[in-house]
Coordinates of C-alpha atoms in Angstrom, one line a residue:
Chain A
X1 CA 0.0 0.0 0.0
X2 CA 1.6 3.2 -0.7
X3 CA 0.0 6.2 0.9
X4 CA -0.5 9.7 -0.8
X5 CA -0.5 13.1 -0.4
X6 CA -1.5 15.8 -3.1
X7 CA -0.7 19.5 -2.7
X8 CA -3.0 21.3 -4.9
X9 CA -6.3 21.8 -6.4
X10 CA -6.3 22.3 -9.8
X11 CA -6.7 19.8 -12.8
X12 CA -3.9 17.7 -12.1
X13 CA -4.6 17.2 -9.0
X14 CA -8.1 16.2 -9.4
X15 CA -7.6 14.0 -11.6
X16 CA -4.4 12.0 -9.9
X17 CA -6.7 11.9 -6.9
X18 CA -9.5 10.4 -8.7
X19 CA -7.2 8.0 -10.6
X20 CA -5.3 6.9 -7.5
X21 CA -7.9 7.3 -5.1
X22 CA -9.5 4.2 -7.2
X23 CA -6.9 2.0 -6.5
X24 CA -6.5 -1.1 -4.4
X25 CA -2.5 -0.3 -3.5
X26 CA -2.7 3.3 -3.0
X27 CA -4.3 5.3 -1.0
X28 CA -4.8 9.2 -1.1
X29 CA -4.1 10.1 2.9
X30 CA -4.8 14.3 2.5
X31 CA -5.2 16.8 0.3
X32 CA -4.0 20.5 0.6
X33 CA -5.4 23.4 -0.9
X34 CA -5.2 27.5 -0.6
X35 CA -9.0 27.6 0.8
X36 CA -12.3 25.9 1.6
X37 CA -13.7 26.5 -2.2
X38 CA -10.6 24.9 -4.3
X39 CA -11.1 21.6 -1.9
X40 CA -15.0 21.2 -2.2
X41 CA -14.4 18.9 -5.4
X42 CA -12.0 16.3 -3.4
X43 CA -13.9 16.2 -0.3
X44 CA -15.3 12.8 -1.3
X45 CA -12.0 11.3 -2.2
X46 CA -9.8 12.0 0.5
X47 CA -9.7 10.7 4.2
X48 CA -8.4 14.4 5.1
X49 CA -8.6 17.7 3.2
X50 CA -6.5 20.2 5.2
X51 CA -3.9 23.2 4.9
X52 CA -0.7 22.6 3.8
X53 CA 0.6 23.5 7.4
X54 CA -1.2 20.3 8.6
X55 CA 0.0 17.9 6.3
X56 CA 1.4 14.7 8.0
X57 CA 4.2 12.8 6.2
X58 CA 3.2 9.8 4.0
X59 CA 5.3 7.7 1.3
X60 CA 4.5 10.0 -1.4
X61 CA 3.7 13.6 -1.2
X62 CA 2.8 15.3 -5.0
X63 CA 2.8 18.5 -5.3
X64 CA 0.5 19.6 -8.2
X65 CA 0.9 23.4 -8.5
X66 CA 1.7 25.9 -11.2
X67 CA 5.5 25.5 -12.4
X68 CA 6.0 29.0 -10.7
X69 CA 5.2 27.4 -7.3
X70 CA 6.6 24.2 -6.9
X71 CA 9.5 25.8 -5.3
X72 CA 7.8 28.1 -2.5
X73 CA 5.3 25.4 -1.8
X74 CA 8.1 22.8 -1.6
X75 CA 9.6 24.8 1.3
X76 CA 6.5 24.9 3.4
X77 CA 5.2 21.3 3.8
X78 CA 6.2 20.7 7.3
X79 CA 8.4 17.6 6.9
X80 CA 11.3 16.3 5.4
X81 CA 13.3 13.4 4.7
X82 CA 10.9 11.7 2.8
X83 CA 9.6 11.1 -0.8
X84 CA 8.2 14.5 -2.3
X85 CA 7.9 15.2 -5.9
X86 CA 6.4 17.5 -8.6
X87 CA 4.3 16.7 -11.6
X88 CA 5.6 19.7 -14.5
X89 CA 7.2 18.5 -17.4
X90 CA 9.2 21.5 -17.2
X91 CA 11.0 22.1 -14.1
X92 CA 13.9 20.5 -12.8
X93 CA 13.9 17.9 -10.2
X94 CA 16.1 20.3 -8.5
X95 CA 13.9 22.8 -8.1
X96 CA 12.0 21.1 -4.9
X97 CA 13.4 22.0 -1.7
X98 CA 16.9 20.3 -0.6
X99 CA 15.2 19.0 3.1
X100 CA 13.1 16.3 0.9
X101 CA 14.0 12.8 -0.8
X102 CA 13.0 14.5 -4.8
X103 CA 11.1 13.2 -7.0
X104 CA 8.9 13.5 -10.5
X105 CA 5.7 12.4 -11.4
X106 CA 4.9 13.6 -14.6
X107 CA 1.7 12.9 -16.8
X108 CA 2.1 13.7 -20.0
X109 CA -1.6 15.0 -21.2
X110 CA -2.9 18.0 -21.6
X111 CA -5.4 18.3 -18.9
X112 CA -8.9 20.0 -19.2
X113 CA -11.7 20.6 -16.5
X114 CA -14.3 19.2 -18.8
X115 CA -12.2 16.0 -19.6
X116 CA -15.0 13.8 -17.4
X117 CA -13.8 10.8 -19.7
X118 CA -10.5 10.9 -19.5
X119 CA -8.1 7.5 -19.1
X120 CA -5.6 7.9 -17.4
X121 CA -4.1 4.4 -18.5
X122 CA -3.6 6.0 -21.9
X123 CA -1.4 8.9 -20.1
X124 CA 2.2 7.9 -20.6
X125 CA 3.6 9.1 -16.8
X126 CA 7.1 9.9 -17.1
X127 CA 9.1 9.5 -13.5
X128 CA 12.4 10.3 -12.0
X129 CA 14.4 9.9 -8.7
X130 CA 16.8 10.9 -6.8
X131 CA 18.3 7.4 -5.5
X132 CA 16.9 3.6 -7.1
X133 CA 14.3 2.7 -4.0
X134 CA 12.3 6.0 -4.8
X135 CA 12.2 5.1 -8.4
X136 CA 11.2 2.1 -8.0
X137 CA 8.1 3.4 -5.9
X138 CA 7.2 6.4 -8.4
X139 CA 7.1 3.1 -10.8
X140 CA 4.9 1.3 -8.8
X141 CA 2.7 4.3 -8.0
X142 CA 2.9 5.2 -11.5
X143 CA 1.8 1.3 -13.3
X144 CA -1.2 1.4 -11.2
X145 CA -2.9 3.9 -13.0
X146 CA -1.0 4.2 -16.5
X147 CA 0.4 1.4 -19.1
X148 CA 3.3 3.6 -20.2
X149 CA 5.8 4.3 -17.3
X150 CA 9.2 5.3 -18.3
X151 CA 12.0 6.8 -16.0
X152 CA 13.9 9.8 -18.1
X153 CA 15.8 12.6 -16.4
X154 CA 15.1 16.3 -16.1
X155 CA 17.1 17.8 -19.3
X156 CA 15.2 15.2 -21.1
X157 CA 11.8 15.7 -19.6
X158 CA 12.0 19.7 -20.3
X159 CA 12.7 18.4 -24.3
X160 CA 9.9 16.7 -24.1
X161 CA 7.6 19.4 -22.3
X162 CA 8.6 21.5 -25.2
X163 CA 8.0 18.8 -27.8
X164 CA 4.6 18.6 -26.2
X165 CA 3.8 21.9 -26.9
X166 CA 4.6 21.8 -30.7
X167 CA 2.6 18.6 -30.5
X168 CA -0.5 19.8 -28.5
X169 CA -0.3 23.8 -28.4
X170 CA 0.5 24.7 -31.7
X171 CA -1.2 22.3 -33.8
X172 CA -4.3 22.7 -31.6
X173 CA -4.0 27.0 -33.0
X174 CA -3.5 25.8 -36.4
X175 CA -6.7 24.0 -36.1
X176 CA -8.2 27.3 -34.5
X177 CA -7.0 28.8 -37.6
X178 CA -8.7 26.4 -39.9
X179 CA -12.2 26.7 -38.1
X180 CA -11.8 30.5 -38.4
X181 CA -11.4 30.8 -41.8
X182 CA -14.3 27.8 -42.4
X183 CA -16.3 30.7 -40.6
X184 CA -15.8 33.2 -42.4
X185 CA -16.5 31.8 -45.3
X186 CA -19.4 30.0 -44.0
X187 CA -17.8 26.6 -44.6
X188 CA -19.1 23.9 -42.3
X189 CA -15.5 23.0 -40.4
X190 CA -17.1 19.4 -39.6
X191 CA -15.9 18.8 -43.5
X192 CA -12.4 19.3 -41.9
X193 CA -12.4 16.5 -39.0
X194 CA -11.7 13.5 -41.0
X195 CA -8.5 15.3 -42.5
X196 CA -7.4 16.4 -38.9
X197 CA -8.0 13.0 -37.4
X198 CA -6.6 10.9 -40.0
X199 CA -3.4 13.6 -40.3
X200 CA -2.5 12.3 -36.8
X201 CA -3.2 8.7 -37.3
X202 CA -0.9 9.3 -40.7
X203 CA 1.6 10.8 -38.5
X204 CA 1.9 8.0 -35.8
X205 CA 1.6 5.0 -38.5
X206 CA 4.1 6.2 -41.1
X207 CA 5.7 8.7 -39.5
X208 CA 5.3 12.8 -40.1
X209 CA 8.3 13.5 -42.5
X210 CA 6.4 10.4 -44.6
X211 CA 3.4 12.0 -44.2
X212 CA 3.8 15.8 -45.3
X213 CA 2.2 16.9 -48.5
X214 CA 0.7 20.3 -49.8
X215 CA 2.3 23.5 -51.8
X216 CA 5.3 24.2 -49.5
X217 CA 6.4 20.7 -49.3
X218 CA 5.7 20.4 -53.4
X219 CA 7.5 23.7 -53.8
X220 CA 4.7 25.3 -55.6
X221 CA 5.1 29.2 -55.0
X222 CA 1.8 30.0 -57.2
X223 CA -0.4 28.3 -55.1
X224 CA 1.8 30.1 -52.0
X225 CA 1.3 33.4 -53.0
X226 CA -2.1 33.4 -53.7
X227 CA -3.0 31.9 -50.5
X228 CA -1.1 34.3 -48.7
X229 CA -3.4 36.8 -50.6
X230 CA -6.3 35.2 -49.4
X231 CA -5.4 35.4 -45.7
X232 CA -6.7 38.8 -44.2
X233 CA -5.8 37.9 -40.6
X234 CA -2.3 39.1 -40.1
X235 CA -1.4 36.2 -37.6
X236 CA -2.3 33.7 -39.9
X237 CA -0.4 35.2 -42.6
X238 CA 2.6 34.9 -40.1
X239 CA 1.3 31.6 -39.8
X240 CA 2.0 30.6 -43.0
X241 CA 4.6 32.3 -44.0
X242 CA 6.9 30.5 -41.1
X243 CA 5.6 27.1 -41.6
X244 CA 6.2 27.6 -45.1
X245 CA 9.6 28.4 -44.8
X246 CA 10.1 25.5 -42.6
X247 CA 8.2 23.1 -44.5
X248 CA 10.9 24.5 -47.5
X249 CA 14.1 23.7 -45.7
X250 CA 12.9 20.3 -44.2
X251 CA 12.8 19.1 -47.8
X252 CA 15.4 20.4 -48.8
X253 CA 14.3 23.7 -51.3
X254 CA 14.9 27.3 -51.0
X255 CA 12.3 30.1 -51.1
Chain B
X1 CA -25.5 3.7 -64.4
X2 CA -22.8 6.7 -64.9
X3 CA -20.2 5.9 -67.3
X4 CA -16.9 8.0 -65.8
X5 CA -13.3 8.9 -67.8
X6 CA -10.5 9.8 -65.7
X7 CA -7.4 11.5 -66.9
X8 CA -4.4 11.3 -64.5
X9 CA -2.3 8.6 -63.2
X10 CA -1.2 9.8 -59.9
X11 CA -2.5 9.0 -56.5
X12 CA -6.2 11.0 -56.5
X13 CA -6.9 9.4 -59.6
X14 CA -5.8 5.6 -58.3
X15 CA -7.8 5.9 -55.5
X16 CA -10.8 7.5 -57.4
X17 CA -10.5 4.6 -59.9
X18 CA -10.5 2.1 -57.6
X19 CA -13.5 3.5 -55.6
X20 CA -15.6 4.0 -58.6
X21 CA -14.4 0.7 -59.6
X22 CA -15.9 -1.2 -57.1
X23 CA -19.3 0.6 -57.4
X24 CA -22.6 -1.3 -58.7
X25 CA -24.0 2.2 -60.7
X26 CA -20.8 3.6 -62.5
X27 CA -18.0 2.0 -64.4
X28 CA -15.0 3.7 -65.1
X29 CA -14.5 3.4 -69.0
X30 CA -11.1 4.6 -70.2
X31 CA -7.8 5.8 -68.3
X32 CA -5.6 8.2 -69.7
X33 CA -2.3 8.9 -68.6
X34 CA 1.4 10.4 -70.1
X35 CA 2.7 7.3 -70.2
X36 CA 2.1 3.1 -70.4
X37 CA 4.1 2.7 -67.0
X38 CA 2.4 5.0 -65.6
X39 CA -0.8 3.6 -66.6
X40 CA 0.8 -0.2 -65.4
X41 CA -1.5 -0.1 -62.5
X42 CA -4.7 0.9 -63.6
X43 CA -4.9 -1.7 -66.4
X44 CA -6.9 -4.1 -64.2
X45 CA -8.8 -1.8 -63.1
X46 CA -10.5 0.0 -66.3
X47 CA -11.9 -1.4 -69.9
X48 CA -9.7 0.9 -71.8
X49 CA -6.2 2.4 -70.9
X50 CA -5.3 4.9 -73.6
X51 CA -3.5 8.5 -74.5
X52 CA -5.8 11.6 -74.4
X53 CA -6.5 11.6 -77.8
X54 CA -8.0 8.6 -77.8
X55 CA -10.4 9.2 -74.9
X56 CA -14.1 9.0 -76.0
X57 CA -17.0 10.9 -74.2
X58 CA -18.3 9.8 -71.1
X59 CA -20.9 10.9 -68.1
X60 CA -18.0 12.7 -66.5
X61 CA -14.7 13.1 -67.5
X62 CA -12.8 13.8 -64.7
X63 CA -9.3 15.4 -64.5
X64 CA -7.2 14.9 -61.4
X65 CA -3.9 16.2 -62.7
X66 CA -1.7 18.3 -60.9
X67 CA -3.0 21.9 -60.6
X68 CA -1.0 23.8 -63.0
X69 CA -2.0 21.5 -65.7
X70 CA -5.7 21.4 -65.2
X71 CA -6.5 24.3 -67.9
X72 CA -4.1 22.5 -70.7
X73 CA -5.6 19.0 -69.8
X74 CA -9.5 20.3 -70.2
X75 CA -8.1 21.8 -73.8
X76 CA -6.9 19.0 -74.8
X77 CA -9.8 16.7 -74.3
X78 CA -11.0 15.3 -77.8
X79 CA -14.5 16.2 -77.1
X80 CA -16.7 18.7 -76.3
X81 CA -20.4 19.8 -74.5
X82 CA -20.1 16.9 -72.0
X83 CA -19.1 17.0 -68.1
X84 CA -16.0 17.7 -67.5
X85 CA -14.7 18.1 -63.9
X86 CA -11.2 18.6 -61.9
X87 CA -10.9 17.5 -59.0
X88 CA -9.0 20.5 -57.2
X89 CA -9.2 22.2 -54.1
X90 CA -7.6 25.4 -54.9
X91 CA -8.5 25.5 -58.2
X92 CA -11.8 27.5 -59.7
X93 CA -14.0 25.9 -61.9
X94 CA -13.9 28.2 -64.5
X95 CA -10.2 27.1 -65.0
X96 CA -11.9 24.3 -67.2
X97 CA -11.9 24.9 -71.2
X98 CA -15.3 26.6 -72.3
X99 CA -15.8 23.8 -74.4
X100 CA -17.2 21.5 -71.7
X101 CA -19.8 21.8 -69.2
X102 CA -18.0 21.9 -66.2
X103 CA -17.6 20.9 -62.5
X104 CA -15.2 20.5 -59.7
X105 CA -15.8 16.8 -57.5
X106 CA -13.0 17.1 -54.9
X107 CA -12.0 14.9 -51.9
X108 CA -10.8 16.3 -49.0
X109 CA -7.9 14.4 -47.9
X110 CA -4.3 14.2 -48.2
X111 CA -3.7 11.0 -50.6
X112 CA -0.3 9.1 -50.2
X113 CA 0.5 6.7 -52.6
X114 CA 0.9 4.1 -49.5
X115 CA -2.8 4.5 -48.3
X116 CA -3.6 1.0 -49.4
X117 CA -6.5 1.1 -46.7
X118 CA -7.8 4.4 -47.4
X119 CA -11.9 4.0 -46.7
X120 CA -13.1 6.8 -49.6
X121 CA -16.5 6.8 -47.2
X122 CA -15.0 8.6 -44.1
X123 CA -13.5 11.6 -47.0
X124 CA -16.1 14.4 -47.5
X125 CA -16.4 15.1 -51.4
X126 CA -17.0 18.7 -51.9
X127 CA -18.8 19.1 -55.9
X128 CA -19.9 21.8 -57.8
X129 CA -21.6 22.8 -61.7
X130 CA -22.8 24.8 -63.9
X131 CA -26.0 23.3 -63.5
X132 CA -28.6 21.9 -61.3
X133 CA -28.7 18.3 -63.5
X134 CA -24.7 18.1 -64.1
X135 CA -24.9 18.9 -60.1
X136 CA -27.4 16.2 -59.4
X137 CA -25.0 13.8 -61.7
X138 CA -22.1 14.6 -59.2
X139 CA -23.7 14.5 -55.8
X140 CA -25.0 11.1 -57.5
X141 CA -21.4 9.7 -58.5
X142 CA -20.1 11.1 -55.2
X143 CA -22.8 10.1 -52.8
X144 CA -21.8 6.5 -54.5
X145 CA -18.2 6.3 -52.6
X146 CA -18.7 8.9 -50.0
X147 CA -20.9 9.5 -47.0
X148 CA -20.7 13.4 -46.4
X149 CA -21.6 15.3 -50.3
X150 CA -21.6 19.0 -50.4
X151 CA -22.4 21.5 -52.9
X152 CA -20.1 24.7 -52.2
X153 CA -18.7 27.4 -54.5
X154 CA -15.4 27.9 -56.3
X155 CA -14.6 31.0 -53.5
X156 CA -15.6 28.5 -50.7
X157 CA -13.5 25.4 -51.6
X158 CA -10.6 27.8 -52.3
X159 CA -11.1 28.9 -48.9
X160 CA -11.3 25.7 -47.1
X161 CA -8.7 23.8 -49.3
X162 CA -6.6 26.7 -47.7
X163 CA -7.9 25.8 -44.2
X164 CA -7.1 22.6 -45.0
X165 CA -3.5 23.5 -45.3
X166 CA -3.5 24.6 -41.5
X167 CA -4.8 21.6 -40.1
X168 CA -3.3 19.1 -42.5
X169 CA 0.3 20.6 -43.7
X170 CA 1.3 22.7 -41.1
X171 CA 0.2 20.3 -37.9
X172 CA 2.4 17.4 -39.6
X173 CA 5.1 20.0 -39.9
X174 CA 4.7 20.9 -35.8
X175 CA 4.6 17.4 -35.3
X176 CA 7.9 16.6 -37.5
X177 CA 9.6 19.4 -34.6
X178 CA 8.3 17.3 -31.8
X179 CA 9.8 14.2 -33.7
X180 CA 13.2 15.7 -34.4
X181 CA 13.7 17.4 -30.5
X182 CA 12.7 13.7 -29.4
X183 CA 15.4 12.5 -31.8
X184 CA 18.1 14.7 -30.6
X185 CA 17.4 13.9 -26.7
X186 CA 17.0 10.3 -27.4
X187 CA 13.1 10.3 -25.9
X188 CA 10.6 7.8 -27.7
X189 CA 8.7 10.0 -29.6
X190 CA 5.8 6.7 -29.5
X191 CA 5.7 8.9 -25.6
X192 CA 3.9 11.6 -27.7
X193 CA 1.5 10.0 -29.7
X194 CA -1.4 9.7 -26.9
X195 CA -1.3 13.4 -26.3
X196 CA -1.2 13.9 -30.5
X197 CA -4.5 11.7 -30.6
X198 CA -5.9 13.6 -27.7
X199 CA -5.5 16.8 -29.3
X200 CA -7.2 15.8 -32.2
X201 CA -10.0 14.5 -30.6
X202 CA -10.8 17.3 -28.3
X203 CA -10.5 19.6 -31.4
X204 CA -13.1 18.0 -32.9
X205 CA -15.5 17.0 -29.3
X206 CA -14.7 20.5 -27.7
X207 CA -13.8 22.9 -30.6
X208 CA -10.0 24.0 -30.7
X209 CA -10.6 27.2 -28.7
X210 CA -11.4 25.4 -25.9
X211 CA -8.8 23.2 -25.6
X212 CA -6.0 25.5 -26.1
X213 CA -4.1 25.0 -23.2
X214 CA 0.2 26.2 -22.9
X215 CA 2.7 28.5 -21.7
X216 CA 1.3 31.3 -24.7
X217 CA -1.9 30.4 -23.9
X218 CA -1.5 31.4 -20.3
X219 CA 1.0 34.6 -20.8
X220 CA 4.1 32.3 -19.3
X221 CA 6.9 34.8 -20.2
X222 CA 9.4 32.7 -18.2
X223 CA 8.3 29.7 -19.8
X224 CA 8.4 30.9 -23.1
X225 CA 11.6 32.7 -22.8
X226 CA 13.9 29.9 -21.5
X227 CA 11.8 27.0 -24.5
X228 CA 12.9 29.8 -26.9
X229 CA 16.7 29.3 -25.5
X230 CA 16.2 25.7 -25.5
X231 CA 15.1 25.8 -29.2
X232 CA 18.8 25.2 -31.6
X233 CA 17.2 25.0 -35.0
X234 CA 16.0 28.7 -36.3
X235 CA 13.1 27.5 -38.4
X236 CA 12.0 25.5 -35.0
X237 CA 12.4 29.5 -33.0
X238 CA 10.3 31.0 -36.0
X239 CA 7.3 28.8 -35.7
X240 CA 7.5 28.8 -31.6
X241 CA 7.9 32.7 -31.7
X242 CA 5.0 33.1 -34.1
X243 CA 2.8 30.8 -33.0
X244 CA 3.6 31.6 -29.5
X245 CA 2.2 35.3 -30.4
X246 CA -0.6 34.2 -32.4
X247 CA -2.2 32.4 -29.5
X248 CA -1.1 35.3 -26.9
X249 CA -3.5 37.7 -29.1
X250 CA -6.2 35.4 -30.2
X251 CA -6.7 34.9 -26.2
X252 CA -6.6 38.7 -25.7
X253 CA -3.2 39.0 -24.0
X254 CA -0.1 41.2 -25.4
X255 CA 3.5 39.7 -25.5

């Protein structure tokens, strides 16, 4: 049985509590939040909901906070010495406070309020430790509630933070792109969602550099040009210009 | 039964031939092509293979040819005053020689020639004519092989063949960054695909602007500023800067 404590409230934490609060061989002992309101929703799931002041020690303490936090909130829980770690894909290991055994515990989704259905067995959960018998219980912890567990360190986690937000940020505004423009031209953007779902299935089958196809990739300026004229919006003309370009010198042709 | 020509070799017109093909109400009659190896692969598949000259009228005679060779293609069709249609996003109808009547029958989807399982029913085919009964013949052929038809305009299917370039081009160009920053730190990129999926889905569930999530969505100078140090390749910095801004003022925040 390994027993829990989550610092935090927001979407990561609610959903690590759920997930782990379902299991046989965990246990979520508290939960600590800023007030009254941001612990409401975990009330159910956790045998205490206190202040982070009151926090007890148990084998695992996650701290689920903004990046910007992890450090200050590391300082105040009110123990040491045992297994306490973070759950951003972008800071250090280091940053948590030098009195705890460090840790990470990081899943690698992009988390919503509204995701009601999500799995977290799908959610690859990427760990590290500071010494072996940690890892091997952020392993444990972490193959209870996901299939993909993998142990990579900090300078590799931040790479992959940042390929995540390529991945997930920026293709998510290039679809908000191609829904405003369907709007404008009152073009019903449902014609669009087979294309977007089968470019990612294309992408993880074959691979993306197997995949890519249209006027940049092709070379065909024409067709360039006169979509640029088409664009009134000038982000999207920045858009396209820069992915062009990039496109361009992937496959090896000059502008 | 609609009797169907198609003038092109490359991987539209395979995949158009071999739909058709298979269809109980149309039969495609002749094939014409540049070349006999490039026609190798159609030979089973029509009753006549033959060079443009050759071709005799059908139902629809339908061009899919690359762009820039749509308007010398419909010239040099031995025939005239039957339906004649290209099968172009980008490209206006009236591109077609005078001499036919004319009409535009374009799938929306980004064909690879390795797409042996491609199911035509799942790609929206987007027609247009000069006329309601060459129309009615096209949402006919189309409704044949597809399950979502529409009738939109030259202007409108410029417009979302350019939104398609947004969600299909340039998020299989953000995903070949997240590939090659995996590469370089020797992280499976496999780690990425749930979230790639994900993303996809909630686009199309949640609509994009609501699942835009990130350091530029939330104003995260620090974030941003040391990803951007992180970042070696300058094409990789250009689309992370711009993209980075276009999300900061599409969510009413200023860099």
């Amino acid at each position: 049985m390994i027993e829990v404590n989550i610092v935090g409230t927001g979407n990561v934490a609610w959903h690590l509590a759920k997930a782990l609060g379902a299991q046989n061989n965990a246990v979520v002992m508290q939960v600590a939040g800023r007030s009254q309101a941001s612990l409401e929703p975990f009330k159910h799931m956790a045998r205490h909901t206190v202040t982070i002041n009151n926090l007890t020690a148990a084998d695992v303490t996650i701290i689920a906070v903004s990046d910007d936090m992890i450090a200050q909130v590391s300082e105040q829980i009110p123990f040491d010495n045992t297994l306490v770690v973070h759950t951003s894909g972008y800071t250090a290991m280091s940053t948590l406070s030098r009195k705890h055994k460090k840790g990470v515990f990081y899943p690698l989704q992009s988390f919503s309020k509204d995701d009601v259905s999500l799995h977290f067995a799908e959610i690859p959960i990427l760990v590290e430790a500071e010494n072996d018998e940690d890892e091997k219980t952020l392993r444990e912890l972490a193959s209870m509630i996901s299939d993909t567990v993998q142990v990579i360190n900090s300078a590799q986690r931040r790479q992959l933070h940042l390929a995540a937000v390529f991945a997930n940020n920026f293709t998510n505004h290039c679809y908000t792109v191609a829904q405003d423009i369907c709007d404008q031209y009152e073009v019903d953007v449902k014609t669009l969602h087979p294309l977007i779902l089968k470019t990612a299935q294309k992408a993880l089958e074959n691979g993306p550099t197997n995949s890519q196809t249209g006027p940049a990739k092709r070379g065909d300026k024409e067709v360039i040009n006169k979509q640029l004229d088409l664009l009134e919006n000038p982000d999207h003309k920045d858009i396209y210009n820069t992915l062009t370009k990039a496109i361009y010198t992937t496959y090896g042709k000059k502008l």
